[in-house]
Coordinates of C-alpha atoms in Angstrom, one line a residue:
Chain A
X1 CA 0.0 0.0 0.0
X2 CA 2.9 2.4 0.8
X3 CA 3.8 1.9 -2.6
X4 CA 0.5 4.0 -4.3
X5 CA 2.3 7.3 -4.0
X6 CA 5.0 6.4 -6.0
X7 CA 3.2 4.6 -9.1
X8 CA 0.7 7.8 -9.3
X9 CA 4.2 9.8 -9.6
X10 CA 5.2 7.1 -12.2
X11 CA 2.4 7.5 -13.9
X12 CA 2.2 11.1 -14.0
X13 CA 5.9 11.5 -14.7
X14 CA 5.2 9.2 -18.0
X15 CA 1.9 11.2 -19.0
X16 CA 3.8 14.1 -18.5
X17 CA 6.8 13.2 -21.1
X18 CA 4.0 11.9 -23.2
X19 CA 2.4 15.2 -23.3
X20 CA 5.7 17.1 -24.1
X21 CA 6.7 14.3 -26.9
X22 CA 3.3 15.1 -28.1
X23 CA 3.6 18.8 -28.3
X24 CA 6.5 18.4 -30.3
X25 CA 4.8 16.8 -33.3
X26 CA 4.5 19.6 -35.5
X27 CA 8.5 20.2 -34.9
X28 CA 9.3 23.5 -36.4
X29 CA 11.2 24.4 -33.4
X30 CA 12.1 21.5 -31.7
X31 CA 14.9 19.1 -30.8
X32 CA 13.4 16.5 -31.3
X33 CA 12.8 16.6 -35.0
X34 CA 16.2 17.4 -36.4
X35 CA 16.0 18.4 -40.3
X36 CA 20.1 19.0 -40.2
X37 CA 23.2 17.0 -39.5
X38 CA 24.1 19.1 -36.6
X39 CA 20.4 19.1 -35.0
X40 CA 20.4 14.9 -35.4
X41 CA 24.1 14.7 -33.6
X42 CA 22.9 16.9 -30.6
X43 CA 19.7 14.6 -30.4
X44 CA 21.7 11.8 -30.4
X45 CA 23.5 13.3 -27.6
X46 CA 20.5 14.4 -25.9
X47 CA 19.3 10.3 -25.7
X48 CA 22.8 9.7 -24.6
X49 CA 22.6 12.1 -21.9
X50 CA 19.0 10.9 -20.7
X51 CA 20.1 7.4 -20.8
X52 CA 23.4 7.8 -18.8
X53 CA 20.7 10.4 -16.2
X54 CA 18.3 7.8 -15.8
X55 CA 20.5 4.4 -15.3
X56 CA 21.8 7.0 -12.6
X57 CA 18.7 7.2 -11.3
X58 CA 17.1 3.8 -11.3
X59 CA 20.0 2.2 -10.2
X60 CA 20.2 4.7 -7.0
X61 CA 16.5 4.1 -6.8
X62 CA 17.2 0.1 -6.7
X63 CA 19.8 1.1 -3.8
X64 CA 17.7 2.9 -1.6
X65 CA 14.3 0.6 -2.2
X66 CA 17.0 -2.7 -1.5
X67 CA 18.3 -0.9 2.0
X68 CA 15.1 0.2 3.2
X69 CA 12.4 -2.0 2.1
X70 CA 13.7 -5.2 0.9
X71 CA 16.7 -6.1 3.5
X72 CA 16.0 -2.9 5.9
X73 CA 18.3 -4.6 8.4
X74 CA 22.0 -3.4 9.4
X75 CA 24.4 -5.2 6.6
X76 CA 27.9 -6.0 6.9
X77 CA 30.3 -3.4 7.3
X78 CA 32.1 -4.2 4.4
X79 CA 28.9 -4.7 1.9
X80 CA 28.2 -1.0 3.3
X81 CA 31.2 0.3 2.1
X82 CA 31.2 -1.0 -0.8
X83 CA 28.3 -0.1 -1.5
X84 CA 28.6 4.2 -0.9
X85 CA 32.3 3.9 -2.2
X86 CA 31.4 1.9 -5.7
X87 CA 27.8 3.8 -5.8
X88 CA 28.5 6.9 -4.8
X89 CA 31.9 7.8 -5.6
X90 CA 33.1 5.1 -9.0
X91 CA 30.2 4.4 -10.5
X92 CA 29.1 8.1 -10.8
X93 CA 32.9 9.3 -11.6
X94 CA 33.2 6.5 -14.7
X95 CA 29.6 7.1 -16.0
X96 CA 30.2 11.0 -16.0
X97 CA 33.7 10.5 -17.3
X98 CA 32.1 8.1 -20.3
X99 CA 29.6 10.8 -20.9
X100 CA 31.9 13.6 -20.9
X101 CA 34.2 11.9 -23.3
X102 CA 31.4 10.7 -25.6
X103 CA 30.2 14.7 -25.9
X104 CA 33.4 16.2 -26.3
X105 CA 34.3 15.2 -29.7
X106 CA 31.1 16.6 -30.9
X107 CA 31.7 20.0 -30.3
X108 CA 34.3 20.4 -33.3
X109 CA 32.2 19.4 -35.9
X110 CA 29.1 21.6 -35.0
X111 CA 31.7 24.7 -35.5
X112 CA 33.0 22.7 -39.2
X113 CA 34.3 25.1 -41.7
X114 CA 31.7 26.0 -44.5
X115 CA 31.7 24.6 -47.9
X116 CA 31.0 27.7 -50.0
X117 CA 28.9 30.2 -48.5
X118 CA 29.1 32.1 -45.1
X119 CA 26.3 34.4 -43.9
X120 CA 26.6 37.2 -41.7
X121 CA 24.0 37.3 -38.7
X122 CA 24.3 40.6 -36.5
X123 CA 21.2 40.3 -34.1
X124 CA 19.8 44.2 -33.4
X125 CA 17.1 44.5 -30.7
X126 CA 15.3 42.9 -31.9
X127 CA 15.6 41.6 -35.2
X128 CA 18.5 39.9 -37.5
X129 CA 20.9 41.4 -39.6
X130 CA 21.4 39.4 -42.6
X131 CA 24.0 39.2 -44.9
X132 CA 25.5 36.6 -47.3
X133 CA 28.6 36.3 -48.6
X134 CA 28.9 34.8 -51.6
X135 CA 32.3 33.0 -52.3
X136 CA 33.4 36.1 -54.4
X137 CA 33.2 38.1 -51.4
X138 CA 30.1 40.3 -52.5
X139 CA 27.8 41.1 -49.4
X140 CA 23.7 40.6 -50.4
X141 CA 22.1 42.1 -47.2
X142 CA 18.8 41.0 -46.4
X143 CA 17.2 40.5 -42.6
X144 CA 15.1 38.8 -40.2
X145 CA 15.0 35.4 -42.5
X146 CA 17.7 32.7 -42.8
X147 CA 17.8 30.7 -46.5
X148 CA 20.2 27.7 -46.3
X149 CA 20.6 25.1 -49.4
X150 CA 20.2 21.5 -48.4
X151 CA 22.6 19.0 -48.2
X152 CA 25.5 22.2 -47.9
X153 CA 27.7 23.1 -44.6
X154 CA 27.1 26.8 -44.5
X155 CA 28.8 28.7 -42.3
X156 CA 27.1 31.6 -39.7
X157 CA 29.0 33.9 -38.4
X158 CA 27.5 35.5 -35.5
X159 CA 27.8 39.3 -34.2
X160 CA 25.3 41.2 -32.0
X161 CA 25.1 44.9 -31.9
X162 CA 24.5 46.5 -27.9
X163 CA 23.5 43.4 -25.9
X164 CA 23.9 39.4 -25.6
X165 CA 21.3 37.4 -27.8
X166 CA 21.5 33.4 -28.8
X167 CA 21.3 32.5 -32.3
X168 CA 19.1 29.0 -31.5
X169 CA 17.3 27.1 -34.7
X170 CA 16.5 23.7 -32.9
X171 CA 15.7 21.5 -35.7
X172 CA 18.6 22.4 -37.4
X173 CA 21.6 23.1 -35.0
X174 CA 23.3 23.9 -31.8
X175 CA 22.7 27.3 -29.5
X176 CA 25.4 29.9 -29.4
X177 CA 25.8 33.2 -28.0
X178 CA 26.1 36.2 -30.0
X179 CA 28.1 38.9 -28.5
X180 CA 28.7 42.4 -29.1
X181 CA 32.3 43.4 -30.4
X182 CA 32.6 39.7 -30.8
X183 CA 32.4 37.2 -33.4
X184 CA 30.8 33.8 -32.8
X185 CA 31.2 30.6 -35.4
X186 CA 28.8 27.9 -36.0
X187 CA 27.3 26.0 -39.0
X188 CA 24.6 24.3 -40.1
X189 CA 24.3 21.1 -43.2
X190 CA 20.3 20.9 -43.3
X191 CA 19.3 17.7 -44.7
X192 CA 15.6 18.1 -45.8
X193 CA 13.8 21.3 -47.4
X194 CA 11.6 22.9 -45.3
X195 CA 10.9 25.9 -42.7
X196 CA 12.0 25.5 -39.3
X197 CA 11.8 28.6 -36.4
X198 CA 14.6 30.1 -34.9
X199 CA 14.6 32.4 -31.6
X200 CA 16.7 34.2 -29.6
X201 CA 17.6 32.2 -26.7
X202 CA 19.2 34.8 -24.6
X203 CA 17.4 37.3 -22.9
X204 CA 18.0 40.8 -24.4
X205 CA 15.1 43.3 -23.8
X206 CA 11.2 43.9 -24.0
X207 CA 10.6 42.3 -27.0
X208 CA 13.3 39.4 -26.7
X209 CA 10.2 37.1 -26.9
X210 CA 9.2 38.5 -30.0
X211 CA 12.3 37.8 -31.6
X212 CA 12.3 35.3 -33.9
X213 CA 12.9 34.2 -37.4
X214 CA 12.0 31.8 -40.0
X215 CA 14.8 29.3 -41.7
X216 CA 13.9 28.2 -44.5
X217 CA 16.0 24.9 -46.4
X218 CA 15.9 24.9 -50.2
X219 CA 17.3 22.7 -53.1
X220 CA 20.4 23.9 -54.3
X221 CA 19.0 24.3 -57.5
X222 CA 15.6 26.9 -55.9
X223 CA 19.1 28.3 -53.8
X224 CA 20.7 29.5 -56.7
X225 CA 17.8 31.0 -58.3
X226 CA 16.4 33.1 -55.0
X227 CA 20.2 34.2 -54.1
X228 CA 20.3 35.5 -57.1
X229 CA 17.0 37.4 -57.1
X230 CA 17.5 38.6 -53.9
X231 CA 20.5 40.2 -55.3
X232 CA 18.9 42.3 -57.4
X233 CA 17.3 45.8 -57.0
X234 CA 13.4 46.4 -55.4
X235 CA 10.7 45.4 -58.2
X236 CA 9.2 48.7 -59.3
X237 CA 5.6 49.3 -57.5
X238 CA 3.0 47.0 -59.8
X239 CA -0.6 49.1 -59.1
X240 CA -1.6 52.5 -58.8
X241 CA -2.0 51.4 -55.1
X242 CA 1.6 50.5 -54.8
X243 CA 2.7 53.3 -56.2
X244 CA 1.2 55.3 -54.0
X245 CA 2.8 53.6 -51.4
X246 CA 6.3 54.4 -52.7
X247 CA 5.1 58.1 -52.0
X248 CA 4.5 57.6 -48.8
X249 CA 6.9 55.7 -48.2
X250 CA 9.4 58.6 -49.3
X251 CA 7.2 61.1 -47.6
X252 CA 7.2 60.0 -44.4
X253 CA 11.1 59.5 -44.5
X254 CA 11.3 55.8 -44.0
X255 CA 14.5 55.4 -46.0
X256 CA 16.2 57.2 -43.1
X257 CA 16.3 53.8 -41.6
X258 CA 15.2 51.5 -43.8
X259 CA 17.3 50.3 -47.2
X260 CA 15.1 49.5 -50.4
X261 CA 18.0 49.1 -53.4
X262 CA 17.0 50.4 -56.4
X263 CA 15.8 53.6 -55.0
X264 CA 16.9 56.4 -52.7
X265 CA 16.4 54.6 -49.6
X266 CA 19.8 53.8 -48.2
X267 CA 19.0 53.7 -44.0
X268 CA 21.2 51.5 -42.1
X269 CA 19.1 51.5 -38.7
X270 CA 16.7 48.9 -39.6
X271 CA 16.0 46.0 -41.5
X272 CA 16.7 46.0 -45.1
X273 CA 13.1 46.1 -47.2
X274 CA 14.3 45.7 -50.7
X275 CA 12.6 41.8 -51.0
X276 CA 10.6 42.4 -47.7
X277 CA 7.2 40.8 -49.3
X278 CA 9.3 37.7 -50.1
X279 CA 9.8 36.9 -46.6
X280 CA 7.8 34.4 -44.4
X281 CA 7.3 36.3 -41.8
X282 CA 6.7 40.0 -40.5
X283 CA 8.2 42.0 -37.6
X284 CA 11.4 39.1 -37.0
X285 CA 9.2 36.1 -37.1
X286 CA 6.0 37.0 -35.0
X287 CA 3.4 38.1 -37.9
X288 CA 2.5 37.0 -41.4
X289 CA 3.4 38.8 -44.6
X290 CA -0.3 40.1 -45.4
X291 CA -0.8 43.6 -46.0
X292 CA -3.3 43.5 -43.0
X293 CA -0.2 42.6 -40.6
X294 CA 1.7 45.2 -42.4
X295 CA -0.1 48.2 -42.1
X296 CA -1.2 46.8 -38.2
X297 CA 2.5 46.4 -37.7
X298 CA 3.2 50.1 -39.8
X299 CA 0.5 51.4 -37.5
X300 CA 1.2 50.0 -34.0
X301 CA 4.8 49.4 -33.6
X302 CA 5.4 50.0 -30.6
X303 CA 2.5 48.4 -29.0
X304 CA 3.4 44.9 -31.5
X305 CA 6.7 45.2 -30.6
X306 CA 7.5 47.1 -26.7
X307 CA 10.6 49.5 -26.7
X308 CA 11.8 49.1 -30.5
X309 CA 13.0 51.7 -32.1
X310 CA 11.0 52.6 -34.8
X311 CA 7.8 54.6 -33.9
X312 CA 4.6 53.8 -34.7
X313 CA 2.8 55.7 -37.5
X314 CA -0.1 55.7 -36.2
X315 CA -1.3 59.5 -37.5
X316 CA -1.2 57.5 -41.4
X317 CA -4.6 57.6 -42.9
X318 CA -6.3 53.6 -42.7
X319 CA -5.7 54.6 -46.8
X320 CA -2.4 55.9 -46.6
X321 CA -1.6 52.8 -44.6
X322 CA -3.2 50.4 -46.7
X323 CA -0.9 51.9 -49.9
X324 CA 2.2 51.6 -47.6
X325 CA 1.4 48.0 -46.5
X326 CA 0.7 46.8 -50.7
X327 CA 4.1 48.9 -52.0
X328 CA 6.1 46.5 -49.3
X329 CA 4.1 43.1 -50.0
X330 CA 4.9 44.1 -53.7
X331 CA 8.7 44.0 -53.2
X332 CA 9.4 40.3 -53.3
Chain B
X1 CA 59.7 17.7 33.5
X2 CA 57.1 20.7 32.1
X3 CA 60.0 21.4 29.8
X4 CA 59.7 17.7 28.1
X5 CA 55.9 18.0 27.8
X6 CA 56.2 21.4 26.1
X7 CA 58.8 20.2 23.5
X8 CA 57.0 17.1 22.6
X9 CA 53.6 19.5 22.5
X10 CA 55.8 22.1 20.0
X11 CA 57.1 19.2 18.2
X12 CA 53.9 18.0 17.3
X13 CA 52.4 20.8 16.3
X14 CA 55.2 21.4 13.8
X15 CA 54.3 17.9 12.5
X16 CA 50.3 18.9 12.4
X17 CA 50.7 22.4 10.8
X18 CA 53.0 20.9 7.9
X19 CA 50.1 18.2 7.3
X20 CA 47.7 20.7 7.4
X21 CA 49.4 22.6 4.7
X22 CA 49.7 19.1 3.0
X23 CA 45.9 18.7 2.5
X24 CA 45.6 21.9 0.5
X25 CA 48.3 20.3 -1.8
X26 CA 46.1 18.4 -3.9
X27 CA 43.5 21.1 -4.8
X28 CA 46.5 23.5 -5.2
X29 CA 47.9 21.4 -7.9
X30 CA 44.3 20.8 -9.9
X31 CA 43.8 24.9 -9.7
X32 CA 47.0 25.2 -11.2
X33 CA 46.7 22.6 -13.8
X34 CA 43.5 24.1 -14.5
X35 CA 45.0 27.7 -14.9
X36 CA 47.7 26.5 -16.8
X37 CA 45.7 24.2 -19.3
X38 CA 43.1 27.2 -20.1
X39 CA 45.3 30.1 -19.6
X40 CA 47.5 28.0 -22.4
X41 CA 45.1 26.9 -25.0
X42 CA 43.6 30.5 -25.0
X43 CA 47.1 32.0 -25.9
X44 CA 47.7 29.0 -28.3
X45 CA 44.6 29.4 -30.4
X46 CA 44.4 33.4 -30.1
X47 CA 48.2 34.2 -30.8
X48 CA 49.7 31.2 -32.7
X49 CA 48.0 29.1 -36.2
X50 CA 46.9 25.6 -36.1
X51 CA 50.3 24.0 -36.6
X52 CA 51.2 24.9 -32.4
X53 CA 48.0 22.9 -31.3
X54 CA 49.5 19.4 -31.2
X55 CA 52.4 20.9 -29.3
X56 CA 50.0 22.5 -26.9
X57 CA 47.7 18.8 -26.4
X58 CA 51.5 17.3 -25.8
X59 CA 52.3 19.9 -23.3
X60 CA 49.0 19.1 -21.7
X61 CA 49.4 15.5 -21.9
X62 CA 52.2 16.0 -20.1
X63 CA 51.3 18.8 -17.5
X64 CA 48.2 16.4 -16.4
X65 CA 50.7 13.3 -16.0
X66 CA 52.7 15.3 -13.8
X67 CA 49.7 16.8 -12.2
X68 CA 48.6 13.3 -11.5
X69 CA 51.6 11.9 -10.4
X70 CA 52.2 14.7 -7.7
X71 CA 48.9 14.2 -6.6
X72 CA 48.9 10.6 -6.6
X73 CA 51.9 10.7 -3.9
X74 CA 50.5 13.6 -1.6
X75 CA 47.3 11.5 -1.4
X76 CA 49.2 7.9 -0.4
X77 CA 51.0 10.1 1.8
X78 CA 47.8 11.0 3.4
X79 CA 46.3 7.9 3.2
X80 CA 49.1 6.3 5.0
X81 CA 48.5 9.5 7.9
X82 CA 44.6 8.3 7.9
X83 CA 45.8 4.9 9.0
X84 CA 42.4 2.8 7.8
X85 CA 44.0 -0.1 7.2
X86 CA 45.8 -0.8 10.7
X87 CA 42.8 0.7 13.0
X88 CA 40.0 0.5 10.6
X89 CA 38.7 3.6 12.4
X90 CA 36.5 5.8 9.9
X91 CA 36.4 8.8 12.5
X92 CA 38.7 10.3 14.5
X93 CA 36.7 12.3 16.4
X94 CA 38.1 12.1 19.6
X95 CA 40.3 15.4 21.0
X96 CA 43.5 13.6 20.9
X97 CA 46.7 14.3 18.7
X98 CA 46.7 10.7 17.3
X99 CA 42.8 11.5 16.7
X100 CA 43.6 15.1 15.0
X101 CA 46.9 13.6 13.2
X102 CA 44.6 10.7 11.3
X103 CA 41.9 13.2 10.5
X104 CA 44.0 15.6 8.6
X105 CA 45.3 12.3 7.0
X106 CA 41.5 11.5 6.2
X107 CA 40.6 15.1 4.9
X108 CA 44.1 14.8 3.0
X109 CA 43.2 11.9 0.7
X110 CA 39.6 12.7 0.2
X111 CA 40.9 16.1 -1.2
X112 CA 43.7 14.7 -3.0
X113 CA 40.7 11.8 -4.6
X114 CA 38.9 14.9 -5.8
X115 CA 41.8 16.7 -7.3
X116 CA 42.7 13.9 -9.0
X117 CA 39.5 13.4 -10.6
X118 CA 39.3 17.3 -11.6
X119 CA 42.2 17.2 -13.3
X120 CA 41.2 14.2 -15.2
X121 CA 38.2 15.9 -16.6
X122 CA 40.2 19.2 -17.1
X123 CA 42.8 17.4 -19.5
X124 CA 39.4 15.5 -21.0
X125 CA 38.8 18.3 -23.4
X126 CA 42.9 18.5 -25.0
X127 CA 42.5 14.9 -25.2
X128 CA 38.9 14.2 -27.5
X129 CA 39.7 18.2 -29.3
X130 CA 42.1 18.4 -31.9
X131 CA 41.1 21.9 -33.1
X132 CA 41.1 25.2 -31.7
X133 CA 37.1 25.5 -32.8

């Protein structure tokens, strides 16, 4: 009967890791449904780890039930000594030393030189910096969206600008820091095509929640073709509503900040527009690429996104707004 | 006869204050193994290329043998001090020098155990790394 507690526990403890298995199904940002090389080794590592944890724990668990439930009497000195020395002193110091020496020679290859292309990540609060570098050494800028070919090591360099932040795409990779004044190394071979989430994984601000991006795996082949589009200049606005965008655009002085190449726009404060409608994501991963979100996110900055730096424009007409939010989902 | 109890008295205190120093030896030696091994590979891979990392995993190697060998002989020494074998007494809790003498030996070689294992899993790192990344 004394025994009830613990099976409830069991039981709970095993619905519980059901449940968290469970939640991790649809896997865009999760561990435990690795799309990369990298992603599948720290998994691997991660069963490792759990294994090594809980034959740790069972056995200790064995120890204590034998002692004071199955032969609660007093035991020979010597069994008793043997018994703290080997479980609590060898045992533990070989099983940690196994585990430490399996994980170490994984850390090298997680930081394996790139096979081609590098990109540049400089997280801003709170958004991402992006820029790749093709093997000529021309820079294409771009932000707040990662594109990776399949099958490729690419290389990510990783800077921040005035505080901490963690570059962290789970189904692809390992978690490093990114620190100001300081470059960081890591790379990434994804192995299937797909969209996965990244966040920041280091608390740095209001809106460190609400920074996020999306990664998004291609064939080499669909690689090629969107670097090189991305390359090129902003697409001219397409309808009369566009166009009127592009007025206010210039009107209300966002090319202070913002760059759009092709036309006068040249700002170096915040993200990079010129193939902003091409993205999958609005606002460093937390809205979609409608022009609804747009001219919400145009409108309401600062309440979408606490303490960033760019104001909201909230004194637009809904029109106005409307114009602004179809010239950007035009430039793809 | 005062005189004779006083010199034995200083006598062994000189004996207790050196094995009291003796029981910091171990986790002196792991610190500075551990200084040494860092403080080392940070100047290797920030100031010199690739080529000077094997040189620096050798000079590790043999930093942690040494390391392990020093510690290895303060902690038989202590051992010996502990005296298990002869009295099988685990405690020495008694306020006698013979009691204080084999207690130092006891804290002695379970510091000197520990040290040897952190130095171990200091040196892990040089030994399963090959590259400065």
């Amino acid at each position: 009967m004394r025994l009830i507690p613990s099976v409830t526990l069991l039981r709970s403890t095993a619905l519980l890791t059901g449940l968290s298995l469970l939640s991790a199904c649809e896997g865009r940002q999760s561990v435990l449904n690795p799309a990369g090389r990298d992603a599948q080794d720290v998994l691997g590592l991660i069963w490792v780890m759990f294994g090594g944890a809980a034959l740790l724990w069972f056995l200790l668990g064995a120890i204590f039930a034998y002692v004071t439930r199955v032969e609660p009497r007093e035991m020979p000195r010597r069994w008793g000594e043997a018994l703290i020395i080997g479980g609590g002193v060898i045992f533990p110091v070989i099983l940690l030393g196994a585990l430490l020496a399996y994980s170490l020679p994984m850390m090298a290859p997680q930081r394996a030189a790139e096979e081609g292309l590098k990109v540049h990540i400089t997280a801003e609060q709170w958004w991402w910096r992006v820029a790749y570098e093709l093997p000529d050494g021309r820079r294409i800028v771009s932000a707040n969206e990662l594109r990776l070919p399949v099958g490729r090591r690419t290389g990510l360099v990783l800077n921040a600008h005035k505080v901490i932040h963690a570059f962290w795409v789970p189904a692809l990779g390992g978690k490093v820091d990114m620190i100001p004044g300081r470059e960081t190394y890591l790379s990434f071979q994804p192995e299937e095509p797909g969209v996965y989430r990244g966040q920041c994984a280091e608390f740095c601000g209001a809106s460190h929640a609400l920074m996020a991006f999306e990664t998004v795996v291609m064939t080499p082949e669909d690689y090629a073709a969107w670097l090189e589009a991305e390359a090129a200049d902003a697409q001219k606005p397409a309808s009369a509503e566009a166009y009127r965008g592009a007025e206010v655009f210039a009107r209300e002085g966002c090319g202070a900040c913002h760059t759009v190449r092709g036309t006068s726009a040249a700002g170096q404060v915040g993200p990079d527009l010129t193939h902003v409608g091409s993205r999958k994501s609005l606002g460093a991963g937390i809205l979609q690429m409608t022009q609804d979100d747009l001219s919400r996110f145009v409108a309401h900055t600062e309440a979408i996104k606490p303490e960033v730096a760019m104001p909201s424009y909230d004194h637009l007409t809904l029109k106005d707004l409307r114009a602004l939010a179809a010239y950007l989902k035009g430039l793809t | 006869m005062s005189d004779i109890r006083d010199e034995q008295d200083a006598h062994e205190f000189r004996a207790e204050a050196l094995s009291l120093w003796r029981i910091t030896f171990g986790p002196l030696i792991w610190a500075l193994h551990f200084v040494c091994s860092y403080g080392a590979t940070a100047l290797v891979c920030a100031k010199a290329g690739a080529e000077a990392v094997p040189v620096l995993r050798m000079g590790i190697g043999i930093g942690t043998l040494l390391a392990l060998a020093l510690i290895f002989w303060f902690g038989l020494q202590a051992w010996r001090q502990w005296d298990l074998r002869r009295d099988r007494e685990w405690e020495n809790d008694a306020g006698t020098g013979e009691d204080r003498h084999q207690f130092l030996g006891h804290a002695g070689f379970l510091l000197a155990a520990i040290s040897f294992i952190g130095v171990v899993y200091v040196a892990l790192p040089a030994l399963f790394i090959g590259t400065c990344a």
